[in-house]
Amino acid sequence: MTAQSVDHVSLLPLYAAAGTAVLVLLADLFFGRRVVLGALTAGGIATAVCAIVVGGSRAGTFCAPGGGACSWVPSPLAAVAAVVFAGLTVGVLGLSIPSLRLGTAPTGEFCFLLASSMTGGVVVGYAGDLITLIVGVETLTLPLYLLVGLRRFAPGEKVSTAPASASITFFLISVVSTAIALLGAALNYAATGALHLDRLLNATGPFAPVADAGVALLVIGLAFKVAAVPLHAWAPATYEGAPLPVAAYLSTASKLGGVLALAAIVARLDAAALTAVLAVLTMTVGNLVALRQTRMVRLLAWSSIAQAGYILAALALGAPGVAPAAAYAVFFVVLELIAFAVVVALRPPGADGGPLLAYRGAGRRSPWLGASLVLAFAGLAGLPPGLAGLFAKVTVVDALIDNNHGWLAGVVALNAVIGLAYYVRASALLYATPERVGIAVADPALLEAATHPRLPVSRAVGAVVVAASLVAVALGFAPQVLFDALG
């Protein structure tokens, strides 16, 4: 029996990501909090550098004998995904530093779980077979069960059940979704005998119904990860109950992993009808429910559900839609990170997102934070000056029209118009005149906005806001750079 070939250079991004988790564990054991934070930051940067060095043109590894299909496949999309996952990990760590200083979570455990999740994200990007893909998705997701509920309460502080409830909800839904995806993979393998993505084909003959059922179950199981309607109910409650930095990671890295996994399936197997239905339901329900939200994190949660619908619309095209969907996903996670970073900066350390009315006049108190949040909202809405979001939506609509899916492009455009309402409302609220303290204010949220002091912004959080905003502006003015990187 011929041994599998192993190219260790191709595995450098995985070595860097997994090594970061081990390094953080050792740093927590032998050194202090500062070393742990530095280890995760350095490991994230090293992972991104390794992905860039390896690139997307190198041959795969863990290949079948005789030069067959491989389980680890470098590609331009995989390299971009690894860089984005590493950047999100470092960014979320920066957002977490103020609350970690307060002791709301143990630093070592928090950083180890974050590094482990980053490792899973890297595996998803490079996965070349269904087993590696699902293992990567679960490695990305499993640490998040703990991160959502990882909360210490100070002596005398009122203990909230929200983090534990959110963690249990997320855990139960994810277990069900994983079981469905595994069943789909098993049915598809039973009908076709293929596990490697390059060998996945639509089955013909007597086993075709079994294979079709397997494809449908795979798509449904992975659709849970991106909170596609009607598989979305866990997302708003989980985001609201999780600490703000963890909610940011859920809304960006976790969703990106689900998008990459879905793209790997729909690019090779015909699931156009099911994906199109999910896309229409997701963007429509997400936007309509977002119109009624009164809390910031729930608004961002429903907004992210709607954004997932636009990505699914591109994936309904199959292989031609993978590049537009991936580009949209990258634009989205950068803009979403900006939005959550500004919310973290405007709220006290360790606090939740608060009601929307608590942000009344925040743009007047902190002009640069208000401008960054408006940039994020404009980008998510597809309006200038958020050029990154504008190019993302134009890319998806162009791809749909070019592939004779004009009706779906029309649904995307209609939903983009609906989404303007809540993005404009939230942006305008930032610059509304605060209520006067001397006047009786019936709504506690308005009173909070009227008396809210201008909090000093942590240098780490400020750095994340500035860095993410610069990336969004750069992508908006030079989107072709991202398209070229995706190959």
PDB file of C-alpha atoms in Angstrom, residues 276-379:
ATOM      1  CA  ALA A 276     -32.427  30.084  -3.878  1.00  0.00           C
ATOM      2  CA  VAL A 277     -35.424  29.438  -1.610  1.00  0.00           C
ATOM      3  CA  LEU A 278     -33.231  29.808   1.483  1.00  0.00           C
ATOM      4  CA  ALA A 279     -31.778  33.035   0.055  1.00  0.00           C
ATOM      5  CA  VAL A 280     -35.182  34.639  -0.567  1.00  0.00           C
ATOM      6  CA  LEU A 281     -36.523  33.656   2.852  1.00  0.00           C
ATOM      7  CA  THR A 282     -33.353  34.720   4.667  1.00  0.00           C
ATOM      8  CA  MET A 283     -32.931  38.186   3.179  1.00  0.00           C
ATOM      9  CA  THR A 284     -36.666  38.988   3.340  1.00  0.00           C
ATOM     10  CA  VAL A 285     -37.350  37.804   6.892  1.00  0.00           C
ATOM     11  CA  GLY A 286     -34.051  39.244   8.140  1.00  0.00           C
ATOM     12  CA  ASN A 287     -34.800  42.717   6.799  1.00  0.00           C
ATOM     13  CA  LEU A 288     -38.464  42.790   7.821  1.00  0.00           C
ATOM     14  CA  VAL A 289     -37.789  41.699  11.406  1.00  0.00           C
ATOM     15  CA  ALA A 290     -34.802  44.072  11.679  1.00  0.00           C
ATOM     16  CA  LEU A 291     -37.207  46.975  11.081  1.00  0.00           C
ATOM     17  CA  ARG A 292     -38.834  46.319  14.464  1.00  0.00           C
ATOM     18  CA  GLN A 293     -35.717  45.905  16.593  1.00  0.00           C
ATOM     19  CA  THR A 294     -35.130  48.253  19.521  1.00  0.00           C
ATOM     20  CA  ARG A 295     -31.819  46.818  20.796  1.00  0.00           C
ATOM     21  CA  MET A 296     -28.497  47.310  19.037  1.00  0.00           C
ATOM     22  CA  VAL A 297     -27.191  43.734  19.120  1.00  0.00           C
ATOM     23  CA  ARG A 298     -30.510  42.298  17.964  1.00  0.00           C
ATOM     24  CA  LEU A 299     -30.536  44.821  15.126  1.00  0.00           C
ATOM     25  CA  LEU A 300     -27.051  43.682  14.094  1.00  0.00           C
ATOM     26  CA  ALA A 301     -28.100  40.029  14.460  1.00  0.00           C
ATOM     27  CA  TRP A 302     -31.101  40.360  12.167  1.00  0.00           C
ATOM     28  CA  SER A 303     -29.047  42.497   9.813  1.00  0.00           C
ATOM     29  CA  SER A 304     -26.435  39.729   9.584  1.00  0.00           C
ATOM     30  CA  ILE A 305     -29.212  37.232   8.805  1.00  0.00           C
ATOM     31  CA  ALA A 306     -30.333  39.449   5.918  1.00  0.00           C
ATOM     32  CA  GLN A 307     -26.738  39.771   4.715  1.00  0.00           C
ATOM     33  CA  ALA A 308     -26.454  35.970   4.725  1.00  0.00           C
ATOM     34  CA  GLY A 309     -29.403  35.943   2.353  1.00  0.00           C
ATOM     35  CA  TYR A 310     -27.498  38.041  -0.185  1.00  0.00           C
ATOM     36  CA  ILE A 311     -24.566  35.617   0.035  1.00  0.00           C
ATOM     37  CA  LEU A 312     -26.886  32.629  -0.438  1.00  0.00           C
ATOM     38  CA  ALA A 313     -28.353  34.328  -3.519  1.00  0.00           C
ATOM     39  CA  ALA A 314     -24.919  34.224  -5.146  1.00  0.00           C
ATOM     40  CA  LEU A 315     -24.365  30.624  -4.039  1.00  0.00           C
ATOM     41  CA  ALA A 316     -27.628  29.652  -5.766  1.00  0.00           C
ATOM     42  CA  LEU A 317     -25.674  30.004  -9.027  1.00  0.00           C
ATOM     43  CA  GLY A 318     -23.405  27.112  -8.098  1.00  0.00           C
ATOM     44  CA  ALA A 319     -19.762  27.364  -9.189  1.00  0.00           C
ATOM     45  CA  PRO A 320     -20.142  30.780 -10.947  1.00  0.00           C
ATOM     46  CA  GLY A 321     -21.432  32.281  -7.699  1.00  0.00           C
ATOM     47  CA  VAL A 322     -18.607  31.175  -5.405  1.00  0.00           C
ATOM     48  CA  ALA A 323     -16.286  34.116  -6.137  1.00  0.00           C
ATOM     49  CA  PRO A 324     -19.030  36.806  -5.765  1.00  0.00           C
ATOM     50  CA  ALA A 325     -20.278  35.119  -2.584  1.00  0.00           C
ATOM     51  CA  ALA A 326     -16.759  34.921  -1.128  1.00  0.00           C
ATOM     52  CA  ALA A 327     -16.073  38.563  -1.990  1.00  0.00           C
ATOM     53  CA  TYR A 328     -19.364  39.622  -0.405  1.00  0.00           C
ATOM     54  CA  ALA A 329     -18.567  37.579   2.714  1.00  0.00           C
ATOM     55  CA  VAL A 330     -15.188  39.284   3.128  1.00  0.00           C
ATOM     56  CA  PHE A 331     -16.712  42.749   2.676  1.00  0.00           C
ATOM     57  CA  PHE A 332     -19.465  41.860   5.144  1.00  0.00           C
ATOM     58  CA  VAL A 333     -17.235  40.553   7.944  1.00  0.00           C
ATOM     59  CA  VAL A 334     -15.041  43.670   7.824  1.00  0.00           C
ATOM     60  CA  LEU A 335     -18.044  46.004   8.032  1.00  0.00           C
ATOM     61  CA  GLU A 336     -19.700  43.888  10.733  1.00  0.00           C
ATOM     62  CA  LEU A 337     -16.494  43.952  12.773  1.00  0.00           C
ATOM     63  CA  ILE A 338     -16.451  47.764  12.571  1.00  0.00           C
ATOM     64  CA  ALA A 339     -20.049  47.941  13.808  1.00  0.00           C
ATOM     65  CA  PHE A 340     -19.412  45.667  16.786  1.00  0.00           C
ATOM     66  CA  ALA A 341     -16.113  47.402  17.582  1.00  0.00           C
ATOM     67  CA  VAL A 342     -17.845  50.785  17.793  1.00  0.00           C
ATOM     68  CA  VAL A 343     -20.589  49.308  19.999  1.00  0.00           C
ATOM     69  CA  VAL A 344     -17.894  47.908  22.322  1.00  0.00           C
ATOM     70  CA  ALA A 345     -16.201  51.308  22.401  1.00  0.00           C
ATOM     71  CA  LEU A 346     -19.419  53.171  23.215  1.00  0.00           C
ATOM     72  CA  ARG A 347     -20.531  50.809  25.991  1.00  0.00           C
ATOM     73  CA  PRO A 348     -18.947  50.305  29.429  1.00  0.00           C
ATOM     74  CA  PRO A 349     -16.544  47.313  29.620  1.00  0.00           C
ATOM     75  CA  GLY A 350     -18.428  44.077  30.137  1.00  0.00           C
ATOM     76  CA  ALA A 351     -21.839  45.627  29.362  1.00  0.00           C
ATOM     77  CA  ASP A 352     -24.301  44.358  26.785  1.00  0.00           C
ATOM     78  CA  GLY A 353     -25.218  46.208  23.589  1.00  0.00           C
ATOM     79  CA  GLY A 354     -28.048  48.126  25.212  1.00  0.00           C
ATOM     80  CA  PRO A 355     -31.145  49.637  23.556  1.00  0.00           C
ATOM     81  CA  LEU A 356     -30.896  51.666  20.365  1.00  0.00           C
ATOM     82  CA  LEU A 357     -32.098  54.804  22.154  1.00  0.00           C
ATOM     83  CA  ALA A 358     -29.023  54.662  24.394  1.00  0.00           C
ATOM     84  CA  TYR A 359     -26.971  55.627  21.311  1.00  0.00           C
ATOM     85  CA  ARG A 360     -28.896  58.850  20.784  1.00  0.00           C
ATOM     86  CA  GLY A 361     -26.334  61.610  20.290  1.00  0.00           C
ATOM     87  CA  ALA A 362     -23.356  59.216  20.505  1.00  0.00           C
ATOM     88  CA  GLY A 363     -21.998  60.607  17.244  1.00  0.00           C
ATOM     89  CA  ARG A 364     -21.936  64.077  18.797  1.00  0.00           C
ATOM     90  CA  ARG A 365     -20.086  62.883  21.905  1.00  0.00           C
ATOM     91  CA  SER A 366     -17.570  60.779  19.953  1.00  0.00           C
ATOM     92  CA  PRO A 367     -17.410  62.067  16.357  1.00  0.00           C
ATOM     93  CA  TRP A 368     -14.841  59.577  15.052  1.00  0.00           C
ATOM     94  CA  LEU A 369     -16.691  56.591  16.524  1.00  0.00           C
ATOM     95  CA  GLY A 370     -19.956  57.878  15.097  1.00  0.00           C
ATOM     96  CA  ALA A 371     -18.330  58.276  11.672  1.00  0.00           C
ATOM     97  CA  SER A 372     -16.997  54.708  11.818  1.00  0.00           C
ATOM     98  CA  LEU A 373     -20.415  53.308  12.716  1.00  0.00           C
ATOM     99  CA  VAL A 374     -22.050  55.287   9.910  1.00  0.00           C
ATOM    100  CA  LEU A 375     -19.390  53.896   7.535  1.00  0.00           C
ATOM    101  CA  ALA A 376     -20.299  50.360   8.661  1.00  0.00           C
ATOM    102  CA  PHE A 377     -24.055  50.945   8.347  1.00  0.00           C
ATOM    103  CA  ALA A 378     -23.653  52.600   4.947  1.00  0.00           C
ATOM    104  CA  GLY A 379     -21.533  49.707   3.730  1.00  0.00           C
TER     105      GLY A 379
END
